[in-house]
Each structure stands twice: as C-alpha cells, then as structure tokens.
Amino acid sequence: MRTDVEARLARELPGYARTVLDALEAAGFEAWVVGGWVRDALLGRPGHDVDVTTSAPWRETARVLRAAGAAVHETGTAHGTVTAVVGGMPVEVTTYRVEGRYSDRRHPDEVRFVTDVREDLARRDFTVNALAFHPARGLLDPFGGERDLASRVIRAVGEPRRRLEEDALRVLRAVRFACRLGARIEPATQAALEVCAPLLADIAAERIGQELDGILATGRAAWALRHEFAVLAAAVPELAPMAGFDQRSPYHAYDVLEHTARVCAGVEAFTGGGAPAALRWAALLHDVSKPACYSEDVSGRGHFFGHPEEGARVARRVMGRLAIPGEVTRAASALVLLHDFVIGPTAPSMRRMLAELEAAAPGQARQLSFSLLDLKRADAVAKAPGCRDYATELDQMAAVLRRELAAGAVWRARDLAVGGADVIRERGVEPGPGVGMVLAQLLTAVMAGELPNEREELLAWLRW
Ligand code: ATP
Ligand code: MG
C-alpha cells in the first residue's frame, strides 16, 4: 500500500527520470531514484537534479538508455556512473556500489559493485541522503531517513566515527545539510564531528571550498559559527582566533566570533535571505584579522588598526586556496577592505565609495555598492546597541546611492563625457601618462560635484 507521500512523490517525479527508470526495469534491471531528489521532494522542495541508482553495470546502462533514445555520456565509469540526457535533462545513473577502504581519508581505494540496493544506501553519508524511491515500489528507507527528515535531524548512517574517518569531508557535509534543512545534529554524530574535525586538514582545499560555499549559500552561516565553530575553524584555520577574542572596546558588546555570526545573520535579514555570495563571504571574513591587528592604548582600550587591509589580504588568500571563483574572491575582498570606509549620505561620498570599489574590484562597483551598505548596516547593528543609529543613516545613503546611479553617476574615467582624444586635442598634450592625469583630475572634479558630466562643460574646462 502506498502512502499519500509516496503518491505525491510519484506525481512529482519528472517524466525524463521516469523514462530512465522504466527503460532500465523493462530491460530486467532494478532502478531507483536516490539521494537529493528524494530528500528534497519529501520536504516539498522538488526541483533537485535526479540521481538514479541501478543494478545494471554501467555498460548495460549505457546500452539500454541509448536504445531508449537518450544521449549517454560516460562521465564517471570508474565509479559506475554515466549521465543520460533525456529531453534535454541530465540524469546521473550509477551502478549499485560500495566503497572499499579509505587509506588516505579522501578517495576510496576501490569501489565494488554490488547487487543489493540496500548495500548502496548503507555507504551513503546521512540517513536523510540514504533514501531511495521508485514510483511503483515507493520509498526504500532502511535507516529511518524519512523520520529524521521530518524531525530535522542529521544522523550518520552506521557508526558515526567510522563513517567520518572514512571520508572527513562528511564532517563539513553534516554542517552543510544541518544548515540547509535547519536541522540539529544527532548527539553521537555531533560527538564524532568534534573528534574528526581535525581530519579536514587532509582534505583537498577545493572540496572544502565547495562545502563552505554551500554552507554560506544556505544563509545560515550564523548557526554554523555558533554551533559548529570547531568544524569551521578546522576547515579554515584562519578563523580560529575569532573565538573568545574580547574586543575591549565600548563599540563592541561581543567577541569577534559572536559579532561575526550577527553580521552573517544581518546580511541575510537585510537582503531577504538572498545575499550575493561575495557579501556572504565578506560577512564571514570581514573581521578575520582583528585578532592579528589588535593593540591596546594606555587606557586599556582595544584598537584594530589596519584590520580591513589585512583582512582583505587574508580573504584573498583563503578564498584563492579554496578555489572560489576569482570574481567572487575579488568582490568579497573589496567588501572586507572597505567595510570600515567612512561614508555619508551625500552624492560625492557615494561616488567616492563607487570609485574605491571600482579600484578594488574592477567592473563590479555598481552591484557591490549595495552589498557594501548591507555589510555596513549588519556590522553596525551587530556592535554595541549605541551603534544602531548609524543603521538609520545607512538608509539615507542607500537612497542617495540609488538616486546617483539612476542619474548616471560617474566613478570611472572611461564614463566621462570626454576622452583621451579630447584631452590631446584641447590641451595639446602628448599621448601618454599625462592624458590619464588630466582625466583623473577631471574625474575628481566631476565626482566632487564641481563639474557636471556634460561634454560641452568638460571641453570648456579643458580649453581653459
Ligand atoms: P546537493 O543538493 O547538495 O547536491 P545531494 O544529496 O545531491 O545534495 P551530492 O553531494 O550531490 O548531494 O551527493 C549525492 C548523494 O550521494 C548524496 O545524497 C549522498 O547519498 C551521496 N554522497 C555524496 N557525497 C558523499 C560522501 N562524501 N559520503 C557518502 N555519501 C555521499
Ligand atoms: Mg547533488
């Protein structure tokens, strides 16, 4: 007897996935949808890509699906995986398998193909990911994944410590899925996370980067910082000094870690949970260098001179190591660099901010300008209560910024209504660096509001 839930899943399963299952089963094999699609569909969030697991060896899979009219790409045959494209939609199809010993805690020494889907489910990381579904046979859930999903619990399949030791990346995956599902981590799994977090040191940096980016993308980095800091600090050792770092400043009510968690939550609140990746990374890293830049004055008050510049360097280094795309890295480090840049609710100030962003992240100033205001606002409300008035002032700045951008604000020399050729002709200067210097002067005057960005006016200035 199928439950209502199973009937709903059967209705929601995309036709192209059904085609793959039916073709394999008509050829005498067994096939199930597995992993993320099942998990997300149970949560009422269909739309995840579909992965299929099957008893067919990959060559048979390829043969059967090609005969059914699919294009088949041999994307990971060493692990039994092919990708079938049906009606333009890709489906990964993998032969039932288990993984051999992990002598390096990174890659299984071998994969072994098996005949029982339950064995395949048993090698998966968490109960919520170890669910299989077939539209006629319903859910296959040997580890209580449906129940854990309903009560929002991340629980390792099998003995947690052993599973995390096999592949330490699972430590970060646990945190990512907890963030994504708003779940808690079951106590035995949590205890194993704490023991196994140091093993992340052996994991390839780009895999760590992917998981960390995934954690930030959930918008719940604040939770991870507060509840799983040992894991995050094992993944990115540069974060470790933030914990417990007393700022000894009347402007700060919290240590650097709690302050950072509040800023991460703040940028989500101000963007309706849709903060761009660079803003999320910047929120995480904006004060990362405060401990390293700490000094105390004679009164015992703390200062952090140079922490934005040093933080921007650390952000570039960390994100580069984690193989985060260059554009995101440049944008995030620009935001870190400028998070304390003094601005006010005036047009010239907003143009200066745009010019600084342009210099730090060429071509990204416009989008980043709003992210910088969001970061500054989150930073302000995450300090001591007295700093909150500044958040109101930031509203005015955002209004001025929008007005300026709509009115065609200029912050790059190339946006001036005159160009190098005009300078050479009107000023009689030789082509070369002198031209750039004149344009820079003009830009400064236009940004300060001393000149309008209008061709005739600028030509007159050049002739004068
Ligand atoms: P996402 O939406 O993040 O892609 P997903 O569930 O599809 O979620 P993947 O990383 O794409 O996650 O992996 C697909 C499935 O493979 C998982 O649901 C899980 O069953 C299994 N899996 C992936 N990585 C691991 C791992 N490191 N250890 C054990 N099982 C894993
Ligand atoms: Mg996936």
PDB file of C-alpha atoms in Angstrom, residues 134-403:
ATOM      1  CA  HIS A 134      10.505   4.144  -7.103  1.00  0.00           C
ATOM      2  CA  PRO A 135       7.082   5.265  -8.313  1.00  0.00           C
ATOM      3  CA  ALA A 136       5.636   1.741  -8.118  1.00  0.00           C
ATOM      4  CA  ARG A 137       7.546   0.344  -5.118  1.00  0.00           C
ATOM      5  CA  GLY A 138       7.517   3.506  -3.040  1.00  0.00           C
ATOM      6  CA  LEU A 139      10.148   4.600  -0.553  1.00  0.00           C
ATOM      7  CA  LEU A 140      13.039   2.427   0.488  1.00  0.00           C
ATOM      8  CA  ASP A 141      14.249   3.773   3.796  1.00  0.00           C
ATOM      9  CA  PRO A 142      16.319   1.260   5.756  1.00  0.00           C
ATOM     10  CA  PHE A 143      17.877   3.842   8.117  1.00  0.00           C
ATOM     11  CA  GLY A 144      14.923   5.960   9.188  1.00  0.00           C
ATOM     12  CA  GLY A 145      15.731   8.869   6.872  1.00  0.00           C
ATOM     13  CA  GLU A 146      12.105   9.923   6.467  1.00  0.00           C
ATOM     14  CA  ARG A 147      11.647  10.205  10.216  1.00  0.00           C
ATOM     15  CA  ASP A 148      14.919  12.123  10.626  1.00  0.00           C
ATOM     16  CA  LEU A 149      13.907  14.439   7.843  1.00  0.00           C
ATOM     17  CA  ALA A 150      10.552  15.126   9.458  1.00  0.00           C
ATOM     18  CA  SER A 151      12.163  15.895  12.805  1.00  0.00           C
ATOM     19  CA  ARG A 152      15.075  17.703  11.136  1.00  0.00           C
ATOM     20  CA  VAL A 153      17.931  15.543  12.369  1.00  0.00           C
ATOM     21  CA  ILE A 154      21.252  14.859  10.660  1.00  0.00           C
ATOM     22  CA  ARG A 155      22.388  11.381  11.646  1.00  0.00           C
ATOM     23  CA  ALA A 156      25.240   9.369  10.174  1.00  0.00           C
ATOM     24  CA  VAL A 157      24.362   6.066   8.531  1.00  0.00           C
ATOM     25  CA  GLY A 158      26.013   3.431  10.708  1.00  0.00           C
ATOM     26  CA  GLU A 159      28.759   4.137  13.214  1.00  0.00           C
ATOM     27  CA  PRO A 160      29.384   7.903  13.039  1.00  0.00           C
ATOM     28  CA  ARG A 161      33.046   7.933  13.941  1.00  0.00           C
ATOM     29  CA  ARG A 162      33.904   5.265  11.369  1.00  0.00           C
ATOM     30  CA  ARG A 163      31.903   6.978   8.655  1.00  0.00           C
ATOM     31  CA  LEU A 164      33.567  10.343   9.254  1.00  0.00           C
ATOM     32  CA  GLU A 165      37.010   8.770   9.423  1.00  0.00           C
ATOM     33  CA  GLU A 166      36.425   7.115   6.047  1.00  0.00           C
ATOM     34  CA  ASP A 167      35.831  10.490   4.430  1.00  0.00           C
ATOM     35  CA  ALA A 168      36.428  13.563   6.569  1.00  0.00           C
ATOM     36  CA  LEU A 169      34.603  15.775   4.087  1.00  0.00           C
ATOM     37  CA  ARG A 170      31.452  14.326   5.661  1.00  0.00           C
ATOM     38  CA  VAL A 171      32.226  16.468   8.716  1.00  0.00           C
ATOM     39  CA  LEU A 172      31.548  19.586   6.660  1.00  0.00           C
ATOM     40  CA  ARG A 173      28.716  17.955   4.735  1.00  0.00           C
ATOM     41  CA  ALA A 174      26.952  17.327   8.060  1.00  0.00           C
ATOM     42  CA  VAL A 175      27.142  21.024   8.857  1.00  0.00           C
ATOM     43  CA  ARG A 176      26.036  21.992   5.349  1.00  0.00           C
ATOM     44  CA  PHE A 177      22.967  19.738   5.483  1.00  0.00           C
ATOM     45  CA  ALA A 178      22.146  20.873   9.022  1.00  0.00           C
ATOM     46  CA  CYS A 179      22.202  24.480   7.779  1.00  0.00           C
ATOM     47  CA  ARG A 180      20.273  23.677   4.662  1.00  0.00           C
ATOM     48  CA  LEU A 181      17.500  21.777   6.449  1.00  0.00           C
ATOM     49  CA  GLY A 182      17.519  23.873   9.602  1.00  0.00           C
ATOM     50  CA  ALA A 183      18.285  20.568  11.334  1.00  0.00           C
ATOM     51  CA  ARG A 184      20.112  19.684  14.501  1.00  0.00           C
ATOM     52  CA  ILE A 185      22.885  17.129  14.514  1.00  0.00           C
ATOM     53  CA  GLU A 186      22.150  13.942  16.456  1.00  0.00           C
ATOM     54  CA  PRO A 187      24.384  13.711  19.577  1.00  0.00           C
ATOM     55  CA  ALA A 188      26.511  10.695  18.590  1.00  0.00           C
ATOM     56  CA  THR A 189      27.092  12.205  15.143  1.00  0.00           C
ATOM     57  CA  GLN A 190      27.919  15.545  16.785  1.00  0.00           C
ATOM     58  CA  ALA A 191      30.437  13.902  19.115  1.00  0.00           C
ATOM     59  CA  ALA A 192      32.085  12.266  16.098  1.00  0.00           C
ATOM     60  CA  LEU A 193      32.193  15.619  14.270  1.00  0.00           C
ATOM     61  CA  GLU A 194      34.169  17.100  17.107  1.00  0.00           C
ATOM     62  CA  VAL A 195      36.614  14.209  17.204  1.00  0.00           C
ATOM     63  CA  CYS A 196      37.021  14.043  13.426  1.00  0.00           C
ATOM     64  CA  ALA A 197      37.083  17.769  12.543  1.00  0.00           C
ATOM     65  CA  PRO A 198      40.926  17.872  12.581  1.00  0.00           C
ATOM     66  CA  LEU A 199      40.947  15.258   9.796  1.00  0.00           C
ATOM     67  CA  LEU A 200      39.726  18.017   7.465  1.00  0.00           C
ATOM     68  CA  ALA A 201      43.373  19.080   7.290  1.00  0.00           C
ATOM     69  CA  ASP A 202      43.899  16.161   4.874  1.00  0.00           C
ATOM     70  CA  ILE A 203      41.031  17.073   2.556  1.00  0.00           C
ATOM     71  CA  ALA A 204      41.670  18.847  -0.752  1.00  0.00           C
ATOM     72  CA  ALA A 205      41.150  22.585  -0.317  1.00  0.00           C
ATOM     73  CA  GLU A 206      38.786  22.926  -3.273  1.00  0.00           C
ATOM     74  CA  ARG A 207      36.435  20.295  -1.867  1.00  0.00           C
ATOM     75  CA  ILE A 208      36.422  22.201   1.422  1.00  0.00           C
ATOM     76  CA  GLY A 209      35.760  25.381  -0.546  1.00  0.00           C
ATOM     77  CA  GLN A 210      32.752  23.838  -2.246  1.00  0.00           C
ATOM     78  CA  GLU A 211      31.221  22.723   1.033  1.00  0.00           C
ATOM     79  CA  LEU A 212      31.920  26.017   2.754  1.00  0.00           C
ATOM     80  CA  ASP A 213      30.435  27.924  -0.151  1.00  0.00           C
ATOM     81  CA  GLY A 214      27.453  25.573   0.180  1.00  0.00           C
ATOM     82  CA  ILE A 215      27.161  26.394   3.889  1.00  0.00           C
ATOM     83  CA  LEU A 216      27.221  30.131   3.157  1.00  0.00           C
ATOM     84  CA  ALA A 217      24.672  29.653   0.358  1.00  0.00           C
ATOM     85  CA  THR A 218      22.135  28.311   2.866  1.00  0.00           C
ATOM     86  CA  GLY A 219      22.062  31.736   4.523  1.00  0.00           C
ATOM     87  CA  ARG A 220      22.594  30.023   7.891  1.00  0.00           C
ATOM     88  CA  ALA A 221      26.291  30.653   8.440  1.00  0.00           C
ATOM     89  CA  ALA A 222      25.410  32.310  11.759  1.00  0.00           C
ATOM     90  CA  TRP A 223      24.128  28.983  13.056  1.00  0.00           C
ATOM     91  CA  ALA A 224      27.273  27.192  11.879  1.00  0.00           C
ATOM     92  CA  LEU A 225      29.513  29.796  13.553  1.00  0.00           C
ATOM     93  CA  ARG A 226      27.642  29.485  16.835  1.00  0.00           C
ATOM     94  CA  HIS A 227      27.137  25.729  16.942  1.00  0.00           C
ATOM     95  CA  GLU A 228      29.849  24.199  14.779  1.00  0.00           C
ATOM     96  CA  PHE A 229      32.752  26.579  15.097  1.00  0.00           C
ATOM     97  CA  ALA A 230      35.264  23.802  15.737  1.00  0.00           C
ATOM     98  CA  VAL A 231      34.371  22.362  12.331  1.00  0.00           C
ATOM     99  CA  LEU A 232      34.606  25.708  10.532  1.00  0.00           C
ATOM    100  CA  ALA A 233      37.927  26.514  12.186  1.00  0.00           C
ATOM    101  CA  ALA A 234      39.279  23.093  11.206  1.00  0.00           C
ATOM    102  CA  ALA A 235      38.204  23.796   7.630  1.00  0.00           C
ATOM    103  CA  VAL A 236      39.680  27.335   7.627  1.00  0.00           C
ATOM    104  CA  PRO A 237      42.310  27.682  10.365  1.00  0.00           C
ATOM    105  CA  GLU A 238      42.430  31.471   9.841  1.00  0.00           C
ATOM    106  CA  LEU A 239      39.013  31.665  11.561  1.00  0.00           C
ATOM    107  CA  ALA A 240      40.187  30.082  14.813  1.00  0.00           C
ATOM    108  CA  PRO A 241      41.435  33.228  16.638  1.00  0.00           C
ATOM    109  CA  MET A 242      37.985  34.856  16.399  1.00  0.00           C
ATOM    110  CA  ALA A 243      36.557  32.656  19.151  1.00  0.00           C
ATOM    111  CA  GLY A 244      36.593  34.322  22.539  1.00  0.00           C
ATOM    112  CA  PHE A 245      38.520  37.331  21.286  1.00  0.00           C
ATOM    113  CA  ASP A 246      37.488  40.138  23.654  1.00  0.00           C
ATOM    114  CA  GLN A 247      37.474  43.436  21.747  1.00  0.00           C
ATOM    115  CA  ARG A 248      37.880  45.662  24.822  1.00  0.00           C
ATOM    116  CA  SER A 249      36.047  48.477  23.127  1.00  0.00           C
ATOM    117  CA  PRO A 250      32.958  50.493  24.073  1.00  0.00           C
ATOM    118  CA  TYR A 251      31.774  49.916  20.492  1.00  0.00           C
ATOM    119  CA  HIS A 252      31.655  46.182  20.867  1.00  0.00           C
ATOM    120  CA  ALA A 253      29.418  44.143  23.106  1.00  0.00           C
ATOM    121  CA  TYR A 254      30.502  40.738  21.708  1.00  0.00           C
ATOM    122  CA  ASP A 255      33.625  38.782  20.944  1.00  0.00           C
ATOM    123  CA  VAL A 256      34.752  38.683  17.309  1.00  0.00           C
ATOM    124  CA  LEU A 257      33.068  35.324  16.714  1.00  0.00           C
ATOM    125  CA  GLU A 258      29.612  36.287  18.015  1.00  0.00           C
ATOM    126  CA  HIS A 259      29.916  39.656  16.275  1.00  0.00           C
ATOM    127  CA  THR A 260      30.698  37.826  13.009  1.00  0.00           C
ATOM    128  CA  ALA A 261      27.743  35.477  13.498  1.00  0.00           C
ATOM    129  CA  ARG A 262      25.489  38.521  13.955  1.00  0.00           C
ATOM    130  CA  VAL A 263      26.844  40.151  10.817  1.00  0.00           C
ATOM    131  CA  CYS A 264      26.231  36.938   8.836  1.00  0.00           C
ATOM    132  CA  ALA A 265      22.650  36.867  10.123  1.00  0.00           C
ATOM    133  CA  GLY A 266      22.310  40.592   9.454  1.00  0.00           C
ATOM    134  CA  VAL A 267      23.224  40.462   5.772  1.00  0.00           C
ATOM    135  CA  GLU A 268      20.578  37.780   5.307  1.00  0.00           C
ATOM    136  CA  ALA A 269      17.985  39.838   7.157  1.00  0.00           C
ATOM    137  CA  PHE A 270      18.692  42.918   5.040  1.00  0.00           C
ATOM    138  CA  THR A 271      18.620  41.041   1.744  1.00  0.00           C
ATOM    139  CA  GLY A 272      15.608  38.851   2.488  1.00  0.00           C
ATOM    140  CA  GLY A 273      17.841  35.779   2.610  1.00  0.00           C
ATOM    141  CA  GLY A 274      19.219  36.470  -0.848  1.00  0.00           C
ATOM    142  CA  ALA A 275      22.656  37.886  -0.108  1.00  0.00           C
ATOM    143  CA  PRO A 276      25.079  37.512  -3.037  1.00  0.00           C
ATOM    144  CA  ALA A 277      27.922  35.026  -2.499  1.00  0.00           C
ATOM    145  CA  ALA A 278      30.546  37.778  -2.198  1.00  0.00           C
ATOM    146  CA  LEU A 279      28.577  39.509   0.554  1.00  0.00           C
ATOM    147  CA  ARG A 280      28.254  36.225   2.462  1.00  0.00           C
ATOM    148  CA  TRP A 281      31.974  35.561   2.222  1.00  0.00           C
ATOM    149  CA  ALA A 282      32.702  39.138   3.240  1.00  0.00           C
ATOM    150  CA  ALA A 283      30.420  38.873   6.276  1.00  0.00           C
ATOM    151  CA  LEU A 284      32.261  35.728   7.344  1.00  0.00           C
ATOM    152  CA  LEU A 285      35.724  37.225   6.836  1.00  0.00           C
ATOM    153  CA  HIS A 286      35.315  40.976   7.436  1.00  0.00           C
ATOM    154  CA  ASP A 287      36.904  40.912  10.903  1.00  0.00           C
ATOM    155  CA  VAL A 288      39.069  37.820  10.455  1.00  0.00           C
ATOM    156  CA  SER A 289      42.237  39.856  11.016  1.00  0.00           C
ATOM    157  CA  LYS A 290      41.074  41.730  14.080  1.00  0.00           C
ATOM    158  CA  PRO A 291      42.930  39.427  16.490  1.00  0.00           C
ATOM    159  CA  ALA A 292      46.150  39.797  14.464  1.00  0.00           C
ATOM    160  CA  CYS A 293      45.823  43.601  14.333  1.00  0.00           C
ATOM    161  CA  TYR A 294      44.950  44.115  17.999  1.00  0.00           C
ATOM    162  CA  SER A 295      46.658  46.739  20.089  1.00  0.00           C
ATOM    163  CA  GLU A 296      45.756  48.447  23.370  1.00  0.00           C
ATOM    164  CA  ASP A 297      46.100  52.115  24.177  1.00  0.00           C
ATOM    165  CA  VAL A 298      47.194  53.464  27.586  1.00  0.00           C
ATOM    166  CA  SER A 299      43.617  53.361  28.852  1.00  0.00           C
ATOM    167  CA  GLY A 300      43.406  49.638  28.042  1.00  0.00           C
ATOM    168  CA  ARG A 301      41.029  50.127  25.169  1.00  0.00           C
ATOM    169  CA  GLY A 302      41.431  47.862  22.138  1.00  0.00           C
ATOM    170  CA  HIS A 303      42.206  49.050  18.615  1.00  0.00           C
ATOM    171  CA  PHE A 304      42.488  47.151  15.364  1.00  0.00           C
ATOM    172  CA  PHE A 305      44.440  49.414  13.061  1.00  0.00           C
ATOM    173  CA  GLY A 306      44.799  48.044   9.551  1.00  0.00           C
ATOM    174  CA  HIS A 307      42.441  45.118  10.058  1.00  0.00           C
ATOM    175  CA  PRO A 308      40.398  45.832   6.885  1.00  0.00           C
ATOM    176  CA  GLU A 309      43.523  45.827   4.697  1.00  0.00           C
ATOM    177  CA  GLU A 310      44.965  42.759   6.381  1.00  0.00           C
ATOM    178  CA  GLY A 311      41.535  41.098   6.325  1.00  0.00           C
ATOM    179  CA  ALA A 312      41.248  41.727   2.573  1.00  0.00           C
ATOM    180  CA  ARG A 313      44.616  40.013   2.099  1.00  0.00           C
ATOM    181  CA  VAL A 314      43.546  37.058   4.226  1.00  0.00           C
ATOM    182  CA  ALA A 315      40.242  36.827   2.332  1.00  0.00           C
ATOM    183  CA  ARG A 316      42.101  36.680  -0.986  1.00  0.00           C
ATOM    184  CA  ARG A 317      44.470  34.051   0.330  1.00  0.00           C
ATOM    185  CA  VAL A 318      41.776  31.868   1.929  1.00  0.00           C
ATOM    186  CA  MET A 319      39.324  32.093  -0.958  1.00  0.00           C
ATOM    187  CA  GLY A 320      42.102  31.550  -3.500  1.00  0.00           C
ATOM    188  CA  ARG A 321      43.212  28.425  -1.661  1.00  0.00           C
ATOM    189  CA  LEU A 322      39.612  27.165  -1.535  1.00  0.00           C
ATOM    190  CA  ALA A 323      39.296  27.729  -5.317  1.00  0.00           C
ATOM    191  CA  ILE A 324      36.377  30.127  -5.034  1.00  0.00           C
ATOM    192  CA  PRO A 325      35.891  31.864  -8.428  1.00  0.00           C
ATOM    193  CA  GLY A 326      38.153  34.888  -8.908  1.00  0.00           C
ATOM    194  CA  GLU A 327      35.312  37.340  -9.410  1.00  0.00           C
ATOM    195  CA  VAL A 328      33.666  36.360  -6.111  1.00  0.00           C
ATOM    196  CA  THR A 329      37.025  36.480  -4.347  1.00  0.00           C
ATOM    197  CA  ARG A 330      37.843  39.955  -5.668  1.00  0.00           C
ATOM    198  CA  ALA A 331      34.379  41.192  -4.744  1.00  0.00           C
ATOM    199  CA  ALA A 332      34.490  39.738  -1.225  1.00  0.00           C
ATOM    200  CA  SER A 333      37.955  41.076  -0.503  1.00  0.00           C
ATOM    201  CA  ALA A 334      36.899  44.524  -1.797  1.00  0.00           C
ATOM    202  CA  LEU A 335      33.995  44.476   0.677  1.00  0.00           C
ATOM    203  CA  VAL A 336      36.299  43.402   3.508  1.00  0.00           C
ATOM    204  CA  LEU A 337      38.781  46.126   2.557  1.00  0.00           C
ATOM    205  CA  LEU A 338      36.096  48.830   2.576  1.00  0.00           C
ATOM    206  CA  HIS A 339      33.860  47.675   5.427  1.00  0.00           C
ATOM    207  CA  ASP A 340      35.124  50.499   7.652  1.00  0.00           C
ATOM    208  CA  PHE A 341      35.459  53.068   4.842  1.00  0.00           C
ATOM    209  CA  VAL A 342      33.842  56.276   6.075  1.00  0.00           C
ATOM    210  CA  ILE A 343      30.811  57.320   4.049  1.00  0.00           C
ATOM    211  CA  GLY A 344      27.996  59.801   4.486  1.00  0.00           C
ATOM    212  CA  PRO A 345      24.604  60.434   2.897  1.00  0.00           C
ATOM    213  CA  THR A 346      25.888  62.767   0.181  1.00  0.00           C
ATOM    214  CA  ALA A 347      26.310  62.273  -3.542  1.00  0.00           C
ATOM    215  CA  PRO A 348      30.080  62.920  -3.565  1.00  0.00           C
ATOM    216  CA  SER A 349      30.562  60.400  -0.770  1.00  0.00           C
ATOM    217  CA  MET A 350      28.593  57.747  -2.652  1.00  0.00           C
ATOM    218  CA  ARG A 351      30.667  58.429  -5.779  1.00  0.00           C
ATOM    219  CA  ARG A 352      33.879  58.094  -3.777  1.00  0.00           C
ATOM    220  CA  MET A 353      32.641  54.779  -2.452  1.00  0.00           C
ATOM    221  CA  LEU A 354      31.938  53.615  -6.019  1.00  0.00           C
ATOM    222  CA  ALA A 355      35.420  54.670  -7.111  1.00  0.00           C
ATOM    223  CA  GLU A 356      37.038  52.778  -4.223  1.00  0.00           C
ATOM    224  CA  LEU A 357      35.019  49.663  -5.073  1.00  0.00           C
ATOM    225  CA  GLU A 358      35.952  50.031  -8.718  1.00  0.00           C
ATOM    226  CA  ALA A 359      39.633  50.169  -7.821  1.00  0.00           C
ATOM    227  CA  ALA A 360      39.382  47.078  -5.605  1.00  0.00           C
ATOM    228  CA  ALA A 361      37.083  45.021  -7.854  1.00  0.00           C
ATOM    229  CA  PRO A 362      37.106  46.412 -11.389  1.00  0.00           C
ATOM    230  CA  GLY A 363      33.744  46.236 -13.143  1.00  0.00           C
ATOM    231  CA  GLN A 364      31.792  45.267 -10.022  1.00  0.00           C
ATOM    232  CA  ALA A 365      31.323  48.623  -8.285  1.00  0.00           C
ATOM    233  CA  ARG A 366      27.631  49.015  -9.054  1.00  0.00           C
ATOM    234  CA  GLN A 367      26.435  45.694  -7.560  1.00  0.00           C
ATOM    235  CA  LEU A 368      28.964  45.852  -4.771  1.00  0.00           C
ATOM    236  CA  SER A 369      27.886  49.306  -3.659  1.00  0.00           C
ATOM    237  CA  PHE A 370      24.607  47.956  -2.282  1.00  0.00           C
ATOM    238  CA  SER A 371      26.345  44.957  -0.763  1.00  0.00           C
ATOM    239  CA  LEU A 372      28.760  47.292   0.999  1.00  0.00           C
ATOM    240  CA  LEU A 373      25.855  49.238   2.505  1.00  0.00           C
ATOM    241  CA  ASP A 374      24.249  45.968   3.621  1.00  0.00           C
ATOM    242  CA  LEU A 375      27.531  44.824   5.164  1.00  0.00           C
ATOM    243  CA  LYS A 376      27.989  48.132   6.959  1.00  0.00           C
ATOM    244  CA  ARG A 377      24.437  48.020   8.258  1.00  0.00           C
ATOM    245  CA  ALA A 378      24.815  44.453   9.501  1.00  0.00           C
ATOM    246  CA  ASP A 379      28.137  45.414  11.063  1.00  0.00           C
ATOM    247  CA  ALA A 380      26.559  48.408  12.826  1.00  0.00           C
ATOM    248  CA  VAL A 381      23.641  46.518  14.360  1.00  0.00           C
ATOM    249  CA  ALA A 382      25.987  43.724  15.451  1.00  0.00           C
ATOM    250  CA  LYS A 383      28.107  46.059  17.561  1.00  0.00           C
ATOM    251  CA  ALA A 384      27.031  47.604  20.832  1.00  0.00           C
ATOM    252  CA  PRO A 385      23.437  48.967  20.983  1.00  0.00           C
ATOM    253  CA  GLY A 386      24.710  52.575  20.748  1.00  0.00           C
ATOM    254  CA  CYS A 387      25.934  51.979  17.190  1.00  0.00           C
ATOM    255  CA  ARG A 388      22.476  51.337  15.812  1.00  0.00           C
ATOM    256  CA  ASP A 389      21.623  54.922  14.830  1.00  0.00           C
ATOM    257  CA  TYR A 390      24.151  54.510  12.078  1.00  0.00           C
ATOM    258  CA  ALA A 391      21.892  51.892  10.519  1.00  0.00           C
ATOM    259  CA  THR A 392      19.233  54.565  10.013  1.00  0.00           C
ATOM    260  CA  GLU A 393      21.778  56.830   8.376  1.00  0.00           C
ATOM    261  CA  LEU A 394      22.620  53.987   6.000  1.00  0.00           C
ATOM    262  CA  ASP A 395      19.026  54.077   4.742  1.00  0.00           C
ATOM    263  CA  GLN A 396      19.594  57.648   3.651  1.00  0.00           C
ATOM    264  CA  MET A 397      22.846  56.634   1.985  1.00  0.00           C
ATOM    265  CA  ALA A 398      21.105  53.874   0.048  1.00  0.00           C
ATOM    266  CA  ALA A 399      18.548  56.413  -1.159  1.00  0.00           C
ATOM    267  CA  VAL A 400      21.285  58.815  -2.267  1.00  0.00           C
ATOM    268  CA  LEU A 401      23.153  55.970  -3.961  1.00  0.00           C
ATOM    269  CA  ARG A 402      20.071  54.877  -5.894  1.00  0.00           C
ATOM    270  CA  ARG A 403      19.448  58.451  -6.973  1.00  0.00           C
TER     271      ARG A 403
END
